[in-house]
Amino acid sequence: MDEETKIPQATAKRLPLYYRFINNLYLQGKKRVSSKELSEAVKVDSATIRRDFSYFGALGKKGYGYNVEYLLSFFRKTLDQDETTEVALIGVGNLGTAFLNYNFMKNNNTKIVVAFDAQKERVGGEIGGVPIEHIDNLEEKMGNVSVAILTVPSQAAQGITDRLVAKGVSGILNFTPARITVPSTVRVHHIDLSVELQSLAYFLKHYPL
Ligand code: ATP
């Protein structure tokens, strides 16, 4: 645990990326990997990779590279691959439906186990094997889920957030453009797809590569 807390946040964010690639190498039977190979595959410069990997206690040797098995066991331990985080999704519109159909389990340790919507016609069935419940029954049906994905319209975001927080949710992935307010004990990651897209277009125009 102490080892984990020493990893800088920026490094921790790249960990799932490394994990996915290293796991594929392992499945292919590869024993080692150079920082150059890694760099090309995950599109992170090799100096950053070397610095990141030094936090993992992985010391690459010149002409040898990194030991794939060691890295994999470190990543598994750190990412708690054996322990699945259960997630609730709120708002089964176009984006929410896409997430339910997307198999998060493929390379990840998270799983959407329940979804909620306010429209009666959307409630009762399943999408991608995930049951859809009515938002009125949120507290009753979400069980011990600690992470929620918000794909509702902006104006619904704060009200639902307050209910999630009261129920004990500790992490929210907010796909609505609304800035939501939570206590300092709750972590919110905000992904505004239209802002990201605008920002990409802006950079392409003003800072061409
Ligand atoms: P669609 O138009 O097909 O619903 P969308 O993603 O564009 O797709 P939004 O208006 O963004 O639709 O709403 C997303 C989903 O959130 C809808 O399914 C809607 O019924 C649901 N929703 C709206 N308000 C709430 C609420 N208060 N609680 C739970 N779900 C809600």
XYZ file of C-alpha atoms in Angstrom, residues 56 117 170 191:
4
model
C 7.202 0.421 -10.226
C -33.477 5.965 -16.031
C -17.171 7.656 -3.554
C -15.432 14.191 -19.236
